[in-house]
Every structure is written in structure tokens, then in C-alpha cells.
């Protein structure tokens, strides 16, 4: 009878509501569940390594292997001792060379100027982010020097900073005497470094603007409501929020200052006056390209790499520590 046929289903339903075991439909049609084969699990396990492998091979083949060869070559001789092991002879010769010691001193000067090279694009990016009047025009104008070749920039500033150039002409109008910007050993390196900062800060500006895109606008609004000044907003809100961006800009700017100033040096001063604008990269080019001493150049390259590695790690540690303190 119909009534009798419906009783078992009623009992099952009431048992399920009471907390007892209830019948559950099969998870898949046909009553079978798909099983992952051992081959499928292995493919999923090794997939990340397979995807990363091409990049790792490129880095090893084009970066790490040449670096190891260069370090090994720095312990060999030049000229009559070509290919012969000379130990630390090349390094001893480097540190006894006044030009190389001057180049290392200029590296220290650039490291001291590094906060200025980072602060300038950071402050300008802050003003653009806060939408000061004309911020769209400023963004284009600030980035324009970054698209110019270092050779073009050097030629332009050679004309501007010549002893009888426009800059000294303006100084003469205001009653100041002419300055030998590129011929005075005491100021030539500062001038070249300033030109490099002007020519390259546009890239750092773009990186800072990208970092500002991730900044939580609610934090700025809350700071304004609390009556914070611009300095307080920058120091207590913007700087902690952009700590990772600042670290990236510090490291990339340092690498650029130590390895990308050859064009400016070659066009503006050629290492002069009196070798006062030598940098390790210019010294390396002189030894390799003009003196035909590749082993000595390899030793200088190794020292430059070590300097960049140590300075970069110290910068990151200092920035991380300051971020934790804040």
C-alpha cells in the first residue's frame, strides 16, 4: 500500500534530523570517485621547479658563471704572466695605485650622496601624489631627462658649465666670479654626480609613484583629520607605508651610481682633472680597453661587486631596522 511504502523514508528522514546516520547520495554519478594517479601527483609536485628552471638557467649561464670566471681570472697575471697564477698580486697592485684609491674614495662620496639622490624623487613623487597644481605637467617634465642618452646629457652640461658658458654668465650678472665647474678637482666630482642625479631621478620617481598607488588613502585622511602637518604625514605615514619601495629605490639607485656613470665621465671629464673623477667602472675600462690588462680589470671588477653587495646589504638592514623602530 502507499502508506506502507512511505514509512521507511519517513524513518530515515527523522533519523537524520535526530542526529543519527542518514543516507547520503553518491558524490559522483556512477558511484565512483576520480583518483589522482601517481604520475599526476608527481607532475604537480615538480611543476614549480619546471617553471622556474629557465630563469635559473639564464641567471647561472649569463650571470653567475661569468662572475665566477672573472673572480678566478683576477688571480692570474697579465702580459708575460698571462694565465699564470699570481695570488693576490693584482689586488695589491690595485690598492697601491693612487688612481684606484681615488676611485674608491669617490665611491664613498657617492654613498654619502645616495640619500639625496633618493630623497629628491621621493619628495617630488609626494607632491605629485598630493596633486599640487600642475602635477600632470610636472610628472612629464621630471621624467623627460630619464629618456636622454648620457652622452647627450654630458654634452649639454659641458656647454652649460663651460668656463665661458651660460651658468658663469648668470653668475657674472649677479656679481659672482666664474667657477671652473669641470676643471676644479675639488668640485668636479660633485658636479658630475649632480648631473647624474638630475638625469636619472625620473626612473626613481616612477617607482615611487607606483608605490603610492598601493598606499591606503584612509591613512592620509585620518592624519589630516588629526591635524598632522605635511612633515608629520611624510615621516609617520608615507615613509613607513612605502618602506619596501624605498628599499628598492635605494638599492637600484646605488647600483646605477656605481655602474652607470661611465658615459657622463667619458664625455664631461674623461676621469680628470688630475684623476679626481675616477670611478671603479672608468678605471676598469682604462685597464681593459687602453692598457690591455684584463686580469687587473677583473680584480677591480671583483672589488666593485663586493662593494655593491656589502653596501646594498647594509642599506637593507638599516632600512628594515628603522622600519621596525617606527
XYZ file of C-alpha atoms in Angstrom:
326
model
C 0.000 0.000 0.000
C 1.149 3.600 -0.477
C 1.138 4.270 3.246
C 3.342 1.293 3.995
C 5.820 2.188 1.268
C 6.406 5.669 2.641
C 7.190 4.670 6.236
C 10.877 3.711 5.722
C 11.645 7.023 4.073
C 9.951 8.868 6.916
C 12.021 6.936 9.456
C 15.236 7.714 7.564
C 14.402 11.386 7.423
C 13.568 11.541 11.133
C 16.751 9.661 11.978
C 18.796 12.185 10.054
C 17.128 15.069 11.876
C 17.706 13.367 15.222
C 21.442 13.266 14.655
C 21.694 9.612 13.585
C 23.315 8.423 10.392
C 21.361 9.361 7.322
C 21.657 8.099 3.807
C 23.735 10.380 1.589
C 23.634 10.417 -2.173
C 26.784 9.358 -4.000
C 29.231 12.206 -4.617
C 29.601 11.383 -8.284
C 27.394 9.761 -10.829
C 28.041 6.114 -11.174
C 29.114 5.798 -7.514
C 32.862 6.114 -8.230
C 35.254 8.950 -7.279
C 38.154 10.063 -9.514
C 41.534 9.054 -8.192
C 44.719 11.021 -8.703
C 47.320 8.874 -10.307
C 50.886 8.806 -9.039
C 52.030 10.451 -12.266
C 49.614 13.352 -11.769
C 50.829 13.964 -8.237
C 54.441 13.949 -9.431
C 53.664 16.479 -12.169
C 52.040 18.849 -9.670
C 54.966 18.461 -7.287
C 57.614 19.307 -9.885
C 55.634 21.954 -11.795
C 57.051 24.960 -9.830
C 60.619 23.769 -10.399
C 59.976 23.272 -14.097
C 58.564 26.803 -14.406
C 61.475 28.375 -12.527
C 64.166 26.349 -14.291
C 64.520 28.564 -17.436
C 65.081 31.721 -15.372
C 67.559 29.918 -13.107
C 69.486 28.576 -16.104
C 69.685 32.036 -17.656
C 70.938 33.568 -14.404
C 73.517 30.820 -13.945
C 74.717 30.918 -17.553
C 74.791 34.680 -18.051
C 75.423 35.991 -14.521
C 76.811 33.510 -12.034
C 79.173 31.579 -14.330
C 80.813 34.727 -15.808
C 81.143 36.121 -12.278
C 82.989 33.011 -11.122
C 85.220 33.135 -14.209
C 86.004 36.805 -13.567
C 86.924 36.187 -9.933
C 89.130 33.282 -10.954
C 90.756 35.352 -13.712
C 91.586 38.111 -11.223
C 94.137 35.796 -9.606
C 96.108 35.389 -12.845
C 98.703 37.654 -14.417
C 98.846 39.951 -17.436
C 101.439 40.324 -20.157
C 104.338 37.912 -19.733
C 102.490 36.203 -16.873
C 99.272 35.777 -18.835
C 97.372 32.808 -17.431
C 99.828 32.221 -14.601
C 98.601 32.255 -11.022
C 99.782 35.354 -9.158
C 97.674 35.059 -5.998
C 96.640 38.432 -4.620
C 99.230 40.298 -6.698
C 96.598 42.155 -8.737
C 94.768 43.263 -5.617
C 97.989 44.501 -4.035
C 98.739 46.489 -7.180
C 95.244 47.985 -7.162
C 95.452 49.274 -3.606
C 98.897 50.712 -4.276
C 97.603 52.641 -7.316
C 96.644 56.263 -6.405
C 94.037 56.385 -9.177
C 92.235 53.328 -7.849
C 92.333 54.705 -4.302
C 90.811 57.927 -5.671
C 88.114 55.851 -7.371
C 87.297 54.127 -4.075
C 87.143 57.500 -2.338
C 84.661 58.696 -4.952
C 82.581 55.585 -4.264
C 82.385 56.675 -0.637
C 81.299 60.142 -1.784
C 78.518 58.653 -3.911
C 77.326 56.546 -0.983
C 77.087 59.707 1.123
C 75.128 61.424 -1.668
C 72.789 58.455 -2.035
C 70.155 59.691 0.477
C 69.940 62.939 -1.505
C 69.509 61.004 -4.760
C 66.616 59.065 -3.190
C 65.013 61.945 -1.275
C 64.647 64.200 -4.338
C 62.412 61.850 -6.393
C 60.638 60.751 -3.213
C 59.618 64.296 -2.282
C 58.639 65.145 -5.852
C 56.527 61.986 -6.052
C 54.861 63.008 -2.792
C 53.918 66.410 -4.210
C 52.575 64.805 -7.374
C 50.574 62.281 -5.336
C 49.096 65.092 -3.256
C 48.019 66.711 -6.557
C 49.671 70.062 -6.246
C 48.663 72.495 -9.021
C 50.193 71.427 -12.331
C 51.087 67.936 -11.121
C 50.411 66.378 -14.552
C 52.849 68.729 -16.249
C 55.421 68.176 -13.519
C 55.208 64.414 -13.979
C 56.117 64.704 -17.663
C 58.839 67.301 -17.104
C 60.502 65.344 -14.315
C 60.638 62.140 -16.361
C 61.986 63.793 -19.519
C 65.711 63.654 -18.516
C 65.471 59.884 -17.992
C 64.914 59.295 -21.725
C 68.044 61.193 -22.745
C 71.286 59.406 -23.517
C 74.122 60.024 -21.000
C 76.253 61.213 -23.904
C 73.649 63.843 -24.820
C 73.285 64.911 -21.188
C 77.045 65.201 -20.812
C 77.360 67.284 -23.988
C 74.580 69.630 -22.853
C 76.129 70.245 -19.454
C 79.562 70.676 -20.991
C 78.126 73.670 -22.831
C 76.227 74.977 -19.813
C 79.105 74.586 -17.346
C 81.931 75.749 -19.584
C 84.145 78.482 -18.137
C 82.598 80.956 -20.596
C 79.205 79.250 -20.602
C 75.720 80.430 -19.658
C 75.959 79.417 -15.971
C 79.045 81.536 -15.354
C 77.477 84.341 -17.384
C 74.497 84.373 -14.997
C 76.877 84.341 -12.024
C 78.689 87.333 -13.529
C 75.414 89.248 -13.767
C 74.744 88.793 -10.053
C 78.300 89.774 -9.167
C 79.796 86.321 -8.516
C 83.027 85.259 -10.143
C 83.210 82.470 -12.733
C 83.645 78.920 -11.478
C 85.644 76.230 -13.245
C 82.957 73.614 -12.715
C 84.664 70.764 -14.548
C 88.286 71.854 -14.151
C 88.500 72.185 -10.375
C 89.467 68.858 -8.727
C 87.656 69.854 -5.533
C 84.213 70.218 -7.105
C 84.306 68.281 -10.388
C 83.069 65.018 -8.845
C 80.194 66.801 -7.104
C 79.197 68.363 -10.423
C 79.229 65.049 -12.298
C 77.279 63.337 -9.512
C 74.706 66.156 -9.530
C 74.260 65.843 -13.286
C 73.800 62.083 -12.939
C 71.148 62.550 -10.247
C 69.314 65.072 -12.445
C 69.450 62.740 -15.449
C 68.255 59.572 -13.688
C 65.861 60.535 -10.888
C 62.907 60.258 -13.277
C 63.021 56.456 -13.104
C 63.022 56.526 -9.310
C 60.116 58.974 -9.487
C 58.079 56.460 -11.494
C 58.849 53.722 -8.953
C 57.728 55.971 -6.101
C 54.505 56.827 -7.919
C 53.837 53.105 -8.374
C 54.381 52.682 -4.649
C 51.950 55.489 -3.892
C 49.311 53.587 -5.883
C 49.355 50.941 -3.124
C 49.112 53.488 -0.308
C 45.904 53.412 1.725
C 44.299 56.832 1.270
C 42.372 56.359 4.527
C 45.628 56.739 6.460
C 46.275 60.139 4.896
C 42.695 61.233 5.555
C 42.980 60.174 9.186
C 46.254 62.076 9.567
C 44.693 65.217 8.091
C 41.704 64.920 10.409
C 44.070 64.669 13.377
C 45.750 67.885 12.260
C 49.106 66.398 11.212
C 51.475 68.681 9.335
C 52.990 67.790 5.972
C 56.259 66.786 7.623
C 54.438 64.537 10.076
C 52.382 62.960 7.301
C 55.506 62.231 5.263
C 57.560 60.891 8.171
C 54.913 58.936 10.101
C 52.519 57.799 7.348
C 54.120 57.824 3.906
C 57.628 56.625 4.774
C 56.519 53.552 6.817
C 53.924 52.642 4.184
C 56.489 52.821 1.357
C 59.361 51.114 3.198
C 59.674 48.349 0.593
C 59.615 50.856 -2.251
C 62.265 52.965 -0.530
C 64.494 49.912 -0.092
C 64.160 49.073 -3.782
C 64.957 52.631 -4.862
C 67.959 52.801 -2.526
C 69.496 49.627 -3.949
C 68.779 50.367 -7.621
C 69.975 53.974 -7.289
C 73.202 52.821 -5.667
C 73.811 50.296 -8.445
C 73.136 52.984 -11.042
C 75.517 55.463 -9.422
C 78.330 52.911 -9.258
C 77.884 51.267 -12.663
C 76.067 53.723 -14.970
C 78.134 56.901 -14.823
C 80.699 55.898 -17.429
C 79.008 57.864 -20.214
C 78.951 61.081 -18.206
C 82.527 60.657 -17.026
C 83.792 59.932 -20.524
C 82.063 62.945 -22.087
C 82.370 65.515 -19.283
C 85.761 64.928 -17.643
C 87.419 61.762 -19.014
C 88.426 60.992 -15.440
C 90.037 64.381 -14.884
C 91.019 66.824 -13.709
C 94.042 65.074 -12.204
C 92.080 61.833 -11.930
C 89.667 63.370 -9.421
C 86.539 61.967 -11.122
C 87.724 58.380 -11.487
C 85.246 55.684 -10.534
C 85.917 51.911 -10.483
C 83.983 51.376 -13.719
C 86.052 54.024 -15.506
C 89.244 52.564 -14.050
C 88.177 49.098 -15.285
C 87.647 50.455 -18.790
C 91.075 52.131 -18.792
C 92.837 48.927 -17.708
C 90.909 46.688 -20.089
C 90.441 48.917 -23.110
C 93.581 51.038 -23.145
C 96.195 49.281 -21.011
C 95.275 45.750 -22.172
C 95.360 44.374 -18.635
C 92.224 42.191 -18.354
C 93.340 40.385 -15.187
C 93.826 43.650 -13.311
C 90.472 44.851 -14.644
C 88.874 41.623 -13.385
C 90.306 42.255 -9.930
C 88.878 45.780 -9.940
C 85.509 44.393 -11.091
C 85.532 41.890 -8.235
C 86.183 44.652 -5.725
C 83.377 46.758 -7.216
C 80.968 43.814 -6.972
C 81.941 43.238 -3.338
C 81.417 46.921 -2.520
C 77.943 46.950 -4.090
C 76.997 43.733 -2.294
C 78.131 44.946 1.131
C 76.669 48.451 0.790
C 73.382 47.086 -0.532
C 73.008 44.617 2.340
C 73.843 47.300 4.904
C 71.263 49.639 3.403
C 68.561 46.991 3.524
C 69.392 46.111 7.139
C 69.384 49.760 8.218
C 66.074 50.455 6.478
C 64.482 47.339 7.958
C 65.693 48.303 11.433
C 64.383 51.859 11.084
C 61.053 50.467 9.912
C 60.802 48.203 12.954
C 61.660 51.084 15.265
C 58.985 53.222 13.721
